[in-house]
Amino acid sequence: MIEIFVKRPATTIIFIAIFMVMGLVSIGNLIIEPTPKIEFPIITIQTTYGGASPEEIETQVLKRVEDAVSEISQIKKISSEARDSYGVVIIEFLIEADVNIKSIEVKDKVEAIMNDFPSGADRPIIAKFDPLIKPIATLALMSDKHNLTELFEYADKKLKTRLSAINGVATVDVFGGRERQINVELDNNLMIQNYLSIEDVINSVSSKNLNVPGGSINRKDSKVSVRFVGEFESVEEIKNLSIVSREGRTIKLSSVGTVSDSYKDVDSIARFNGKDTVGIAVKKLSDGDAVKIVGTLKSDLEVIKKELPEGMKLEIAVDTTRVTVDNTVGTINSILLGVVLTIIILLVFLGDWRGAIIAAVVIPTSIISTFFIMDMSDFSINMMTLLAFGTCLGTLIANALIIIESIYKHLQMGKDPQLASIDGTKEVLLAIFASSGTNLVVFTPLAFMGGIVGQFMVQFGMTVVYATIFSIMASVTLTPMLCSILLKDPSRLKGPFPFIAKITDRVIAWITTQYKWFFDKMMDWPITATILSLAVFFTIVVPAGQLGSEFVPKSDRDEYTVTVVMPDGTPVEKTGEVVAKIDVLLKEYPEVTSTLSDIGYDGEEKARVTVSLTPAESREKSYDVLMAELLIDLAKIPEAEVTLSGGDSGSGGQGDITIDVTGRNFEEMAKASEKMKEIMANSGYFGSIESSYRIPKMEVQFNPDASKIIRQGLSNVQIGQVIRGLVNGNDDSVYKEEGEEYDINITLGDDFKKNVEDFDSFLIHGKDGLIPIASLGKVEFTEATSPLKRRDKKSIIQLNGYLAKSNTGTVMGELTKKFSELDLPESVEYAYTGNAENQAESSQELGKAFMLAVILTYMLLVAVLDSFVFPISIGSAILTSFLGSFALMFYTDQTVNIGSMMAMVMVVGLAVNNAILMIEYAQQKIAEGIEVREAIWLGAKEKLKPILMTSIAIIAGTLPQLFALDKIKSAMGAVIIGGMIGSIIFTYFLVPIVHYLVYKVKNLIAKFRNKEVIS
């Protein structure tokens, strides 16, 4: 087969070009996204129950939903949260569950208990939930000439429609600003004078503001529609609306209150660089290409800016695709750098620029061809596939170098280029299949990992497999063909490169001479040498014991998120004042380029500030140093809980360390959680700590007297609606203008609902006339119930800690010791959840993949060497190489995380390659009749050059990852580079001894069996 490809170059070129062309076409089809597309099996059930306390939401809604849905199979966990007037249940199923089927099952279960819900509760909204869906870009609309109402109106009515039309955009959300509303604010004193209640005003507005179809009149040859038109045509008409009192008097609405074309109560504020603005968040469809969408958005923005009213400015405040693009460009640069370093290594070792050109052609063909299968597999260009290319670059380099070096050796024997290409390829063909085959058996198991982590790993593992397959294909077709055309007798080479290669050969010859002494001593004292090698290996416990652990390490993303949590009941304006202080503080840092504040994003007491930084390359201060300085300054704001998170941690409202406190008594849970929070705060590891337990806000409660209500001919519903209208307002009616609808909100003026005492003047019509609502029951000023969290049908208090230093594994270990010293009630328990659960799941699944990789690697080596025993000697290089990995991780301050664990699986495949080259060649010599010790020496001697060349090439190709700002990449780089260094050392100082001992044991067993046969 190799002869065909070597002797028919046109056929070979077309064979490879087919995959190249399809790969180039597929690149245009692949979308670029931060993470692989995953359909999370998560379903939410949201219920609104107006006026209900969190406690009522929990007992009357959430518990009933939890009991109903808990009968459904494949549930992983159920979590829920109760707030004022609102509750949500989140059901997470096992990853193998079909979320569409489960959605139907959940809907059926909830439908079955609908009659058990309180009458005031709205119909539950059941929806699938994807935690990865976030805005891909956020725009800021500002103006010095227009007020916030006009800005909101333009953003909501004009820009939202324009941006939604961009291909791939799913939703456009507008936040901040002021939403237009017709406000009717009643004067309570004038209402009493005119013997009116708010019910009279609401009924008058709703009965007047009507358009009613009246049917049609049949004419001889047509029909004419009849319509009653009574809707308000202007705000002035609303002011002049006549209200008829119970006494029959007619009063204009403007006589008992003010009517204004104004805006709704502000419950959210947006600021860009400290200036009030209107924020516009753009979200993409699940299969949309974020980079293309934002690219289109930027080009459209130039046109939109020209169409803006005079004085308005529109800017992109946050562009989340920048990190994705930088990551993609960084990986491409790493691959190019790897290819350049490979060329340099080839020139240094072989001294022929033609060989360098061959490697520069062969390696990219494997990568480009891989895009074709990725497209067929519905993969995308994302963090995991980019990591896969960076990871497998070493293998692609090694395959090309091994064949080129082998062909050079045959050229030195005096063979013509064509014969040398054929014989050189055949000599190492088995080694190529074996070393590349280890990649296949190591990474294929990643496709069978369970859990959410397994879904991320599928694209990583299979991309490496695809690239490896094309690498094998190119190595046995294109590489020998190009070598037969371009390479020539090394003795005829001229120039500086051959001279450098000769120096390299002399260095290798010197190393070989020095190693021969060690080799002879090892073979003379094999047991002692084995013990010494293993003793060196077991020093691994020193660096390994010092390494911390975490799920996803924090990486420099040129961005921080500041989260502000004020006491419950804090108005949005007060929260905004605190955020203004943070904006001023952040302006003092030259590294901060912009800030975008979303105040009231999850309740008026919460705010989120996205802080954009200058690129890391142009920053004097590192990410961690800047974060530590910011934490010190942010701690100076005493009236709020301020959290600073960055990198990949703290996403989704989850801290680096999350602790769930459970128990039978909520008060005991609250006291225990406060003690634990104090320990966390005093540990010195955390920048900030959040607790789901909040000091309850105060509220006015009206407890009705049933007998008095009945006597007045009223009902609880009537009284509740009147109280809601008086305090919050009634917006059932709308005002229409130019095809748009605006709420008409009817309520008391602010001056009449400032204090608790004002409740005494709230009036309602009863049998005795206009009476105070307070006379129908008891008014109390008391503590409200704070928001409640539940998990797996148990109440919890959740603590979220955001680390300022160290790592989750180390800190969790120390916290566990401190918590064990607490005198907690017997019923109170705690558990590490969130990232700790993800880390445990990923460790378990990667552990399974690691063991499966080792087993499959052994099986492959058995097949290659045709022996069940000899793979033991090659396998000895696997575990021992991890000494290098852990040592380099320790010296480069890495942690055991998702990236380093993936790289450890990779090392299983890479570490055996050097041993395969040596032992496979030794086995060839033993088959030729050479004595075992001498054959092993020949394997070590003859393969030193290709082993050094490929190992250095793999290290050089991985080197850019080690210095990457992305901590996952740098952790992978440390593991692979350290593993390769360890592999070189133990391949030469342990593998030969083990192989020699295996032969001795095999011969002893054979002699023993022969004696048994003779006897």
Coordinates of C-alpha atoms in Angstrom, one line a residue, residues 196-432:
L196 CA -65.2 58.5 46.7
S197 CA -63.1 55.4 47.1
I198 CA -60.4 54.1 44.7
E199 CA -62.9 51.5 43.4
D200 CA -65.1 54.3 42.0
V201 CA -62.2 55.7 40.0
I202 CA -61.0 52.3 38.7
N203 CA -64.5 51.3 37.6
S204 CA -65.1 54.7 35.9
V205 CA -61.8 54.5 34.0
S206 CA -62.4 50.8 32.9
S207 CA -66.0 51.3 31.9
K208 CA -65.2 54.4 29.8
N209 CA -62.0 53.1 28.2
L210 CA -63.7 50.5 25.9
N211 CA -64.0 49.7 22.2
V212 CA -66.8 47.2 21.6
P213 CA -67.7 45.5 18.3
G214 CA -71.4 45.9 17.6
G215 CA -71.7 43.4 14.8
S216 CA -72.6 44.4 11.2
I217 CA -75.5 45.8 9.1
N218 CA -76.4 43.8 6.0
R219 CA -76.8 46.0 2.9
K220 CA -77.9 44.9 -0.5
D221 CA -74.4 44.2 -1.8
S222 CA -72.1 44.6 1.3
K223 CA -71.9 44.5 5.0
V224 CA -71.1 47.5 7.2
S225 CA -69.4 46.9 10.6
V226 CA -70.7 48.6 13.7
R227 CA -68.3 49.5 16.5
F228 CA -68.6 51.4 19.8
V229 CA -65.5 53.6 20.1
G230 CA -65.0 54.8 23.7
E231 CA -61.2 54.4 24.3
F232 CA -59.2 57.4 25.5
E233 CA -57.7 59.4 22.6
S234 CA -55.6 61.7 24.7
V235 CA -54.2 62.2 28.2
E236 CA -56.4 65.3 28.5
E237 CA -59.5 63.2 28.0
I238 CA -58.4 61.0 31.0
K239 CA -58.1 64.2 33.1
N240 CA -61.6 65.3 32.1
L241 CA -63.2 61.9 32.8
S242 CA -66.4 62.2 34.8
I243 CA -66.7 60.1 37.9
V244 CA -70.1 59.6 39.5
S245 CA -70.1 59.2 43.3
R246 CA -72.4 56.9 45.2
E247 CA -74.5 60.0 46.0
G248 CA -75.0 60.7 42.3
R249 CA -72.6 63.7 42.1
T250 CA -70.4 64.0 39.0
I251 CA -66.7 65.0 39.6
K252 CA -63.9 65.4 37.1
L253 CA -60.9 63.0 37.7
S254 CA -58.6 66.0 37.8
S255 CA -60.6 67.4 40.7
V256 CA -59.6 64.5 43.0
G257 CA -56.0 63.8 41.7
T258 CA -53.4 64.5 39.2
V259 CA -53.1 62.8 35.8
S260 CA -49.6 62.8 34.2
D261 CA -48.0 61.3 31.2
S262 CA -45.0 60.0 33.2
Y263 CA -43.3 56.7 33.9
K264 CA -43.6 53.6 36.0
D265 CA -42.0 53.3 39.5
V266 CA -38.4 52.7 38.8
D267 CA -37.3 49.2 39.9
S268 CA -34.1 48.9 37.8
I269 CA -31.4 51.4 36.8
A270 CA -28.7 51.0 34.2
R271 CA -25.5 53.0 34.1
F272 CA -22.6 53.0 31.7
N273 CA -19.3 54.4 33.1
G274 CA -21.3 56.0 35.9
K275 CA -23.8 57.7 33.6
D276 CA -27.6 56.8 33.6
T277 CA -28.4 54.8 30.4
V278 CA -30.7 52.3 28.9
G279 CA -29.2 48.8 28.6
I280 CA -30.1 46.5 25.7
A281 CA -29.1 42.8 26.1
V282 CA -28.9 40.7 23.0
K283 CA -29.3 36.9 23.4
K284 CA -28.7 34.4 20.6
L285 CA -30.6 31.3 19.5
S286 CA -29.3 28.0 20.8
D287 CA -27.7 27.2 17.4
G288 CA -26.7 30.7 16.6
D289 CA -23.1 31.7 15.9
A290 CA -22.4 34.4 18.5
V291 CA -19.3 35.7 16.7
K292 CA -21.2 36.1 13.4
I293 CA -24.1 37.7 15.2
V294 CA -22.0 40.3 17.0
G295 CA -20.1 40.9 13.8
T296 CA -23.3 41.7 12.0
L297 CA -24.4 43.7 15.0
K298 CA -21.3 45.9 14.8
S299 CA -21.7 46.5 11.1
D300 CA -25.4 47.3 11.5
L301 CA -24.5 49.6 14.4
E302 CA -22.8 52.0 12.1
V303 CA -26.1 52.4 10.1
I304 CA -28.2 52.6 13.3
K305 CA -26.1 55.4 14.7
K306 CA -26.8 57.5 11.7
E307 CA -30.5 57.0 12.2
L308 CA -30.6 57.9 15.9
P309 CA -32.4 61.1 17.0
E310 CA -30.0 64.0 17.5
G311 CA -28.3 63.8 20.8
M312 CA -28.6 60.0 21.3
K313 CA -25.5 57.8 21.4
L314 CA -25.4 54.0 21.2
E315 CA -22.3 51.9 22.2
I316 CA -21.4 48.3 22.8
A317 CA -20.8 48.2 26.5
V318 CA -20.1 44.4 26.9
D319 CA -19.0 42.0 24.1
T320 CA -18.8 38.5 25.4
T321 CA -17.6 37.1 22.1
R322 CA -14.2 38.9 22.5
V323 CA -13.0 36.2 24.9
T324 CA -14.1 33.5 22.4
V325 CA -12.4 35.2 19.5
D326 CA -9.2 35.8 21.6
N327 CA -9.3 32.1 22.6
T328 CA -9.7 31.0 19.0
V329 CA -6.9 33.3 17.7
G330 CA -4.7 32.2 20.6
T331 CA -5.1 28.5 19.8
I332 CA -4.4 29.2 16.1
N333 CA -1.2 31.1 17.1
S334 CA -0.2 28.3 19.4
I335 CA -0.6 25.8 16.5
L336 CA 1.4 28.0 14.1
L337 CA 4.1 28.5 16.8
G338 CA 4.1 24.7 17.3
V339 CA 4.7 24.1 13.6
V340 CA 7.5 26.7 13.5
L341 CA 9.2 25.1 16.5
T342 CA 8.8 21.7 14.9
I343 CA 10.5 23.1 11.8
I344 CA 13.4 24.5 13.9
I345 CA 13.7 21.1 15.7
L346 CA 13.9 19.3 12.4
L347 CA 16.6 21.7 11.1
V348 CA 18.5 21.2 14.4
F349 CA 18.3 17.4 14.3
L350 CA 18.3 16.6 10.6
G351 CA 19.8 19.7 9.0
D352 CA 17.6 19.7 5.9
W353 CA 15.1 22.4 5.2
R354 CA 13.2 20.1 2.8
G355 CA 12.3 17.9 5.8
A356 CA 11.1 21.0 7.6
I357 CA 8.9 21.9 4.6
I358 CA 7.4 18.4 4.6
A359 CA 6.5 18.7 8.3
A360 CA 5.0 22.2 7.7
V361 CA 2.8 20.8 5.0
V362 CA 1.7 17.5 6.6
I363 CA 0.7 18.8 10.1
P364 CA -1.8 21.4 8.8
T365 CA -3.4 18.9 6.4
S366 CA -4.3 16.8 9.4
I367 CA -5.9 19.7 11.3
I368 CA -7.8 21.1 8.3
S369 CA -9.1 17.6 7.3
T370 CA -10.4 17.2 10.9
F371 CA -12.9 20.1 10.4
F372 CA -14.7 17.9 7.9
I373 CA -15.6 15.2 10.4
M374 CA -16.3 17.8 13.1
D375 CA -18.9 19.3 10.8
M376 CA -20.4 15.9 10.0
S377 CA -20.5 15.3 13.8
D378 CA -22.3 18.6 14.4
F379 CA -19.4 19.9 16.5
S380 CA -18.5 23.6 16.8
I381 CA -15.3 25.6 17.4
N382 CA -15.4 26.0 21.1
M383 CA -13.3 25.9 24.2
M384 CA -13.2 22.1 24.2
T385 CA -12.4 21.6 20.5
L386 CA -9.7 24.3 20.7
L387 CA -8.2 22.5 23.7
A388 CA -8.3 19.3 21.7
F389 CA -6.3 20.8 18.8
G390 CA -3.8 22.2 21.3
T391 CA -3.5 18.9 23.1
C392 CA -3.1 16.6 20.0
L393 CA -0.6 18.9 18.3
G394 CA 2.2 16.9 19.9
T395 CA 0.9 13.7 18.4
L396 CA 0.6 15.2 14.9
I397 CA 4.2 16.5 15.2
A398 CA 5.5 13.2 16.5
N399 CA 4.1 11.1 13.7
A400 CA 5.6 13.3 11.0
L401 CA 9.0 13.5 12.8
I402 CA 9.3 9.7 13.4
I403 CA 8.8 8.9 9.7
I404 CA 11.0 11.7 8.4
E405 CA 13.8 10.6 10.8
S406 CA 13.5 7.0 9.8
I407 CA 13.6 7.8 6.1
Y408 CA 16.7 9.9 6.7
K409 CA 18.4 7.0 8.3
H410 CA 17.7 4.8 5.2
L411 CA 18.9 7.6 3.0
Q412 CA 22.2 7.5 4.9
M413 CA 22.4 3.8 4.1
G414 CA 22.8 4.8 0.4
K415 CA 19.3 4.0 -0.8
D416 CA 17.6 6.1 -3.4
P417 CA 14.9 8.5 -2.0
Q418 CA 11.9 6.4 -3.2
L419 CA 13.2 3.1 -1.7
A420 CA 14.3 4.9 1.5
S421 CA 10.8 6.4 1.8
I422 CA 9.2 3.0 1.5
D423 CA 11.6 1.1 3.7
G424 CA 11.8 3.9 6.3
T425 CA 8.1 4.2 6.6
K426 CA 7.6 0.4 6.9
E427 CA 10.3 0.2 9.6
V428 CA 8.4 2.5 12.0
L429 CA 4.9 1.7 10.7
L430 CA 4.0 -0.5 13.6
A431 CA 5.4 2.0 16.1
I432 CA 3.3 4.8 14.4

